[in-house]
Amino acid sequence: MAKVARIIRNMHELPLIDASQTDVADAIADALGDTGACRLANFPDAALAATLRNDLLRLRETGALREASVGHGANKTVSRDIRGDSTLWLDDPRCGDAARGFLRELDGMRAQLNRLLYLGLSEVEAHYASYPVGAFYKLHRDRFRDSDARRISLVSYLNDAWEAEDGGALRILLANGGEHLVSPQAATSIVFLSELEHEVLPARRERLSIAAWMRRPT
Ligand code: OGA
Ligand code: MN
């Protein structure tokens, strides 16, 4: 019986919000309250996703990305058996104009969500990420063990023509016991409460994204 209920829950898709049509912040706020997560279509739009992808590929080719670490402060270490991506913060001067523009857009969304949800979201941080073939990010929460500053996570995907057999899905576990696999297809994003556990499954292609966090003051 329990098994049947689980399967039925898993069949439900996450709420999907079209950012080109809807009052996005209101719809995200509702979805975060109901489900804890939602997908966004057309955020960023296809043209901006292509520009951001090219910017990220340029930065990767010029050696600007760094192997991502886990933990923070004194507990910060690089551990490829936990996560295999390489990253660069979007406020780095080496990033292109599109990255700066997108960071401003994310900050606008932070301000609107904060007005709707009263989470004390005072800042946004975001980085480009490249996962090489076979890289993954083991099951984790985005909140650090010693800080609950990160409240809302948003990941925007930059991969053109991503196929199911390319792998690389984001697997996310919801508070109600449901779980979802999200394809990292360009011009889509996922937004979720940073307390939810999630993982990045290994891919057969390089996997490109922007990961962002809306946070309270530290
Ligand atoms: C992260 C993360 C998910 C993704 O960077 O913390 O979980 O789908 N990213 O890239
Ligand atoms: Mn994460």
Short mmCIF file of C-alpha atoms and ligand atoms in Angstrom, two decimals:
data_model
loop_
_atom_site.label_atom_id
_atom_site.label_comp_id
_atom_site.label_asym_id
_atom_site.label_seq_id
_atom_site.Cartn_x
_atom_site.Cartn_y
_atom_site.Cartn_z
CA MET A 1 0.00 0.00 0.00
CA ALA A 2 2.71 2.42 1.01
CA LYS A 3 4.59 1.48 -2.14
CA VAL A 4 1.62 2.34 -4.36
CA ALA A 5 1.19 5.73 -2.70
CA ARG A 6 4.88 6.46 -3.23
CA ILE A 7 4.72 5.63 -6.93
CA ILE A 8 1.64 7.78 -7.45
CA ARG A 9 3.31 10.70 -5.71
CA ASN A 10 6.40 10.32 -7.86
CA MET A 11 4.33 10.50 -11.02
CA HIS A 12 3.30 14.06 -10.27
CA GLU A 13 5.49 16.57 -12.00
CA LEU A 14 6.93 19.48 -10.09
CA PRO A 15 4.94 22.69 -10.71
CA LEU A 16 6.15 24.28 -13.96
CA ILE A 17 6.01 28.06 -14.26
CA ASP A 18 6.50 29.84 -17.59
CA ALA A 19 8.65 32.85 -16.72
CA SER A 20 7.79 34.58 -20.03
CA GLN A 21 4.06 34.68 -19.21
CA THR A 22 3.38 34.51 -15.52
CA ASP A 23 3.88 36.83 -12.61
CA VAL A 24 6.91 34.68 -11.78
CA ALA A 25 7.64 35.72 -8.22
CA ASP A 26 4.04 35.15 -7.07
CA ALA A 27 3.93 31.74 -8.72
CA ILE A 28 7.30 30.70 -7.24
CA ALA A 29 6.27 31.86 -3.78
CA ASP A 30 3.08 29.75 -3.99
CA ALA A 31 4.97 26.69 -5.25
CA LEU A 32 7.64 26.98 -2.54
CA GLY A 33 4.87 27.12 0.07
CA ASP A 34 2.97 24.12 -1.38
CA THR A 35 5.66 21.78 -2.67
CA GLY A 36 8.99 23.32 -1.67
CA ALA A 37 10.18 23.32 -5.28
CA CYS A 38 9.17 24.25 -8.82
CA ARG A 39 10.60 24.36 -12.31
CA LEU A 40 10.80 27.52 -14.42
CA ALA A 41 10.56 27.53 -18.21
CA ASN A 42 12.20 30.38 -20.15
CA PHE A 43 14.33 31.51 -17.24
CA PRO A 44 16.76 32.55 -18.58
CA ASP A 45 15.23 32.79 -22.06
CA ALA A 46 16.87 30.79 -24.85
CA ALA A 47 18.93 33.70 -26.22
CA LEU A 48 20.32 34.63 -22.81
CA ALA A 49 20.98 30.96 -22.00
CA ALA A 50 23.10 30.69 -25.18
CA THR A 51 25.05 33.86 -24.31
CA LEU A 52 25.67 32.64 -20.75
CA ARG A 53 26.75 29.23 -22.04
CA ASN A 54 29.30 30.82 -24.39
CA ASP A 55 30.57 33.01 -21.57
CA LEU A 56 30.99 29.95 -19.33
CA LEU A 57 32.78 27.98 -22.08
CA ARG A 58 35.14 30.93 -22.68
CA LEU A 59 35.91 31.10 -18.95
CA ARG A 60 36.52 27.36 -18.81
CA GLU A 61 38.85 27.52 -21.82
CA THR A 62 40.85 30.40 -20.34
CA GLY A 63 41.32 28.51 -17.05
CA ALA A 64 39.17 30.82 -14.92
CA LEU A 65 37.14 28.02 -13.25
CA ARG A 66 38.31 26.45 -9.99
CA GLU A 67 37.56 22.99 -8.61
CA ALA A 68 34.60 23.47 -6.26
CA SER A 69 35.02 22.87 -2.55
CA VAL A 70 32.68 21.53 0.10
CA GLY A 71 32.01 23.11 3.50
CA HIS A 72 33.12 26.66 4.25
CA GLY A 73 35.45 28.64 6.46
CA ALA A 74 38.00 26.39 8.19
CA ASN A 75 36.13 23.26 6.98
CA LYS A 76 36.55 24.03 3.29
CA THR A 77 38.11 21.23 1.23
CA VAL A 78 38.13 20.01 -2.37
CA SER A 79 36.74 16.46 -2.48
CA ARG A 80 36.08 15.00 -5.87
CA ASP A 81 34.30 11.99 -4.36
CA ILE A 82 31.63 14.42 -3.08
CA ARG A 83 31.44 16.92 -5.95
CA GLY A 84 33.24 17.13 -9.29
CA ASP A 85 32.26 20.53 -10.67
CA SER A 86 34.44 23.57 -11.32
CA THR A 87 32.99 27.01 -10.66
CA LEU A 88 33.38 30.78 -10.90
CA TRP A 89 31.28 33.36 -8.99
CA LEU A 90 29.23 35.58 -11.30
CA ASP A 91 30.52 38.77 -9.65
CA ASP A 92 34.07 37.92 -10.75
CA PRO A 93 35.38 40.66 -13.07
CA ARG A 94 36.37 38.01 -15.64
CA CYS A 95 32.68 37.15 -16.23
CA GLY A 96 30.96 38.76 -19.19
CA ASP A 97 28.17 41.38 -19.25
CA ALA A 98 25.50 38.69 -19.56
CA ALA A 99 26.58 37.20 -16.23
CA ARG A 100 26.43 40.60 -14.52
CA GLY A 101 22.98 41.21 -16.06
CA PHE A 102 21.71 37.80 -14.97
CA LEU A 103 23.01 38.35 -11.43
CA ARG A 104 20.99 41.61 -11.31
CA GLU A 105 17.93 39.69 -12.53
CA LEU A 106 18.42 37.12 -9.77
CA ASP A 107 18.74 39.90 -7.24
CA GLY A 108 15.45 41.41 -8.47
CA MET A 109 13.80 38.03 -8.00
CA ARG A 110 15.30 37.81 -4.50
CA ALA A 111 13.78 41.18 -3.58
CA GLN A 112 10.33 40.18 -4.88
CA LEU A 113 10.40 36.77 -3.17
CA ASN A 114 11.47 38.43 0.04
CA ARG A 115 8.46 40.75 -0.06
CA LEU A 116 6.18 37.75 -0.54
CA LEU A 117 7.77 35.23 1.82
CA TYR A 118 9.35 37.33 4.61
CA LEU A 119 12.43 35.12 4.75
CA GLY A 120 14.86 37.98 5.32
CA LEU A 121 16.52 37.35 1.95
CA SER A 122 19.07 40.14 1.92
CA GLU A 123 21.49 38.99 -0.76
CA VAL A 124 22.02 36.63 -3.67
CA GLU A 125 25.19 34.77 -4.64
CA ALA A 126 25.60 32.75 -7.83
CA HIS A 127 28.28 30.81 -9.64
CA TYR A 128 28.83 29.26 -13.03
CA ALA A 129 29.43 25.50 -12.83
CA SER A 130 30.85 22.99 -15.27
CA TYR A 131 30.59 19.26 -14.51
CA PRO A 132 32.97 17.29 -16.74
CA VAL A 133 31.82 13.94 -18.16
CA GLY A 134 31.20 11.51 -15.26
CA ALA A 135 31.24 14.19 -12.53
CA PHE A 136 28.51 14.27 -9.89
CA TYR A 137 27.51 15.98 -6.65
CA LYS A 138 26.50 13.53 -3.93
CA LEU A 139 23.28 13.91 -1.94
CA HIS A 140 23.51 17.13 0.09
CA ARG A 141 21.71 20.19 1.42
CA ASP A 142 22.81 23.68 0.38
CA ARG A 143 22.67 24.98 3.93
CA PHE A 144 26.03 24.69 5.62
CA ARG A 145 26.07 22.69 8.83
CA ASP A 146 26.90 25.77 10.94
CA SER A 147 24.81 28.39 9.11
CA ASP A 148 21.23 28.60 7.89
CA ALA A 149 21.89 31.73 5.80
CA ARG A 150 20.96 30.03 2.51
CA ARG A 151 17.16 29.83 2.25
CA ILE A 152 16.30 29.46 -1.44
CA SER A 153 18.35 27.67 -4.11
CA LEU A 154 17.91 28.33 -7.82
CA VAL A 155 19.77 26.44 -10.55
CA SER A 156 19.61 27.58 -14.20
CA TYR A 157 20.67 25.13 -16.88
CA LEU A 158 22.62 26.04 -19.98
CA ASN A 159 22.75 22.76 -21.94
CA ASP A 160 21.38 22.71 -25.45
CA ALA A 161 19.46 19.61 -26.66
CA TRP A 162 19.98 17.60 -23.48
CA GLU A 163 18.64 14.03 -23.89
CA ALA A 164 17.47 11.69 -21.12
CA GLU A 165 20.31 9.26 -21.97
CA ASP A 166 22.85 12.05 -21.32
CA GLY A 167 22.12 11.52 -17.60
CA GLY A 168 23.06 14.41 -15.31
CA ALA A 169 19.60 14.83 -13.78
CA LEU A 170 19.13 16.73 -10.55
CA ARG A 171 17.43 14.32 -8.12
CA ILE A 172 15.52 16.19 -5.43
CA LEU A 173 13.73 14.82 -2.36
CA LEU A 174 10.66 16.72 -1.25
CA ALA A 175 9.45 17.13 2.33
CA ASN A 176 6.33 15.04 1.52
CA GLY A 177 8.47 12.02 0.60
CA GLY A 178 8.14 12.51 -3.15
CA GLU A 179 11.21 12.75 -5.32
CA HIS A 180 11.85 14.13 -8.78
CA LEU A 181 14.44 13.94 -11.51
CA VAL A 182 15.00 17.24 -13.32
CA SER A 183 16.72 17.37 -16.71
CA PRO A 184 19.38 20.14 -17.01
CA GLN A 185 17.95 21.45 -20.28
CA ALA A 186 18.91 24.98 -21.39
CA ALA A 187 16.50 27.84 -20.66
CA THR A 188 15.00 26.07 -17.65
CA SER A 189 15.63 26.51 -13.94
CA ILE A 190 14.64 24.84 -10.72
CA VAL A 191 13.89 26.75 -7.51
CA PHE A 192 13.74 24.96 -4.15
CA LEU A 193 14.03 25.44 -0.43
CA SER A 194 17.73 25.12 0.44
CA GLU A 195 16.92 22.69 3.27
CA LEU A 196 15.83 19.99 0.77
CA GLU A 197 18.25 17.17 -0.03
CA HIS A 198 19.30 16.80 -3.65
CA GLU A 199 22.06 15.34 -5.81
CA VAL A 200 23.50 15.70 -9.30
CA LEU A 201 23.77 12.39 -11.14
CA PRO A 202 26.77 11.75 -13.41
CA ALA A 203 26.39 12.76 -17.05
CA ARG A 204 27.77 11.56 -20.36
CA ARG A 205 28.28 15.14 -21.58
CA GLU A 206 29.79 18.20 -19.97
CA ARG A 207 26.98 19.72 -17.87
CA LEU A 208 26.76 23.53 -17.59
CA SER A 209 24.72 25.56 -15.11
CA ILE A 210 24.43 28.58 -12.85
CA ALA A 211 23.69 27.82 -9.20
CA ALA A 212 22.33 30.67 -7.05
CA TRP A 213 21.37 31.10 -3.42
CA MET A 214 19.16 33.73 -1.82
CA ARG A 215 20.39 34.26 1.70
CA ARG A 216 19.85 35.95 4.97
CA PRO A 217 22.65 38.13 6.36
CA THR A 218 25.48 36.12 7.92
C1 OGA B 1 24.72 22.81 -6.14
C2 OGA B 1 23.73 21.89 -6.76
C3 OGA B 1 22.38 21.26 -8.67
C4 OGA B 1 22.43 21.18 -10.16
O1 OGA B 1 25.51 23.44 -6.86
O2 OGA B 1 24.70 22.92 -4.90
O3 OGA B 1 23.14 21.12 -6.05
O4 OGA B 1 21.46 20.66 -10.73
N1 OGA B 1 23.48 21.97 -8.10
O5 OGA B 1 23.43 21.60 -10.76
MN MN B 2 23.12 21.83 -4.04
#
